[in-house]
Every structure is written in C-alpha cells, then in structure tokens.
Amino acid sequence: MTPLLKTFSALADETRMTIVEQLMQHGELPAGELVRGASITAPAISRHLKVLREAGLITQRAEGTKRLYSARPESLQLIADWTQSRRAFWDSSLDRLEAALLDETNTGGF
C-alpha cells in the first residue's frame, strides 16, 4: 500500500480522524487522555493508535510509564499535495459545468 493510501485508509475511520484532530488541536497527549475523550475502550484506542503510527500520522514517545502521542502534520502534506495536483482537473471540470449550465439557461433548456 502506498503512503498516500495508508494515510487515507487510516483517516477514513471516524475514531482515528478524531484522534488526529485532538492531537493537532491540543498537542501532545497521553493515551489516557485520548481514552477519556472517546466512547470506546482503552484497548480499542490502542489499536487505533497503532494504525495511525504505522501510517506515519502520529508519533509515540515514552515518559516513564506514560505513552505520549503527537500528530505529525507534515504527514498530512501527502493529502495536500495530492489534492493540489488534482486542482487543475477540478477547476476545468467546474468551468465546463458552469458553461453548460449557462448555455442551457440561455437557450431555454431549463
């Protein structure tokens, strides 16, 4: 699986997306804090964190017995780059749609 597909796959899950959003908003957080904010068990959060780590979206560091997690915003750059590379396609497609709609309106098609 390519890095971009791993990123999309990891973020396709609502819980994982929420975890990344929390980490981006609040900075580094312990796993226990992420569990408190979720309606799932600690083992389930751990599985989600593993998927996010493997996709490169978050990092983990140990501080004593705590595991602290941080988002890796630079990993989201893959999505930004992919989206930007498709922008010309969408811009031209929307321009063609607008022209077609205007043509239909002007010729009484609607």
XYZ file of C-alpha atoms in Angstrom:
110
model
C 0.000 0.000 0.000
C 1.379 3.405 -0.935
C 1.931 6.040 1.764
C -0.971 8.099 0.389
C -3.340 5.122 0.522
C -2.191 4.329 4.069
C -2.918 7.919 5.061
C -6.394 7.930 3.520
C -7.149 4.492 4.936
C -6.092 5.471 8.443
C -8.096 8.694 8.376
C -11.197 7.030 6.896
C -12.136 5.794 10.363
C -14.034 8.385 12.424
C -12.258 7.474 15.680
C -8.807 7.774 14.118
C -9.697 11.050 12.459
C -10.919 12.355 15.818
C -7.668 11.284 17.497
C -5.571 13.109 14.889
C -7.786 16.194 15.210
C -7.386 16.152 19.019
C -3.630 15.831 18.768
C -3.391 18.619 16.220
C -5.562 20.892 18.333
C -4.135 20.134 21.785
C -0.602 18.990 21.027
C 0.996 16.025 22.705
C -1.415 13.936 24.803
C -1.137 10.753 26.857
C -3.143 7.735 25.730
C -5.302 8.007 28.847
C -6.474 11.460 27.791
C -7.482 10.115 24.389
C -9.441 7.309 26.055
C -11.356 9.764 28.250
C -12.486 11.692 25.196
C -13.726 8.592 23.374
C -16.629 6.261 23.891
C -14.516 3.143 23.336
C -12.214 1.053 25.491
C -8.520 1.616 26.110
C -7.545 -1.496 24.086
C -9.602 -0.212 21.140
C -7.856 3.181 21.342
C -4.515 1.351 21.394
C -5.398 -0.453 18.170
C -6.371 2.838 16.531
C -3.146 4.463 17.720
C -1.159 1.595 16.212
C -2.825 2.112 12.816
C -2.090 5.841 12.984
C 1.557 5.210 13.948
C 2.001 2.708 11.122
C 0.534 5.209 8.661
C 3.029 7.808 9.921
C 0.312 10.192 11.108
C 1.337 10.231 14.763
C 4.408 9.567 16.864
C 4.707 7.975 20.260
C 7.261 8.610 22.955
C 7.648 7.144 26.391
C 7.906 9.254 29.507
C 8.211 6.890 32.432
C 5.167 4.645 32.270
C 3.200 7.078 30.117
C 2.940 6.895 26.355
C 2.608 10.335 24.813
C 1.264 10.842 21.312
C 1.740 13.702 18.877
C 0.345 14.399 15.430
C 2.740 14.631 12.514
C 1.179 17.450 10.465
C 3.862 17.032 7.828
C 2.450 13.577 7.084
C -0.830 15.234 6.083
C 1.181 17.032 3.413
C 0.675 13.921 1.247
C -3.049 14.693 1.105
C -2.438 18.387 0.460
C -0.002 17.584 -2.370
C -2.389 15.058 -3.932
C -5.320 17.467 -3.715
C -3.307 20.317 -5.191
C -2.133 18.132 -8.076
C -5.795 17.476 -8.998
C -6.896 21.078 -8.677
C -6.495 21.898 -12.382
C -8.762 18.979 -13.288
C -11.499 20.098 -10.907
C -11.197 23.746 -11.899
C -11.594 22.934 -15.602
C -14.418 20.463 -14.895
C -16.333 23.027 -12.876
C -15.741 25.655 -15.564
C -17.196 23.291 -18.207
C -20.187 22.562 -15.965
C -20.817 26.267 -15.420
C -20.603 26.925 -19.171
C -23.028 24.094 -19.905
C -25.491 25.341 -17.310
C -25.298 28.899 -18.658
C -25.788 27.621 -22.194
C -28.882 25.647 -21.140
C -30.278 28.653 -19.295
C -29.646 30.985 -22.239
C -31.203 28.610 -24.794
C -34.271 27.963 -22.652
C -33.290 24.407 -21.782
C -34.379 24.796 -18.155
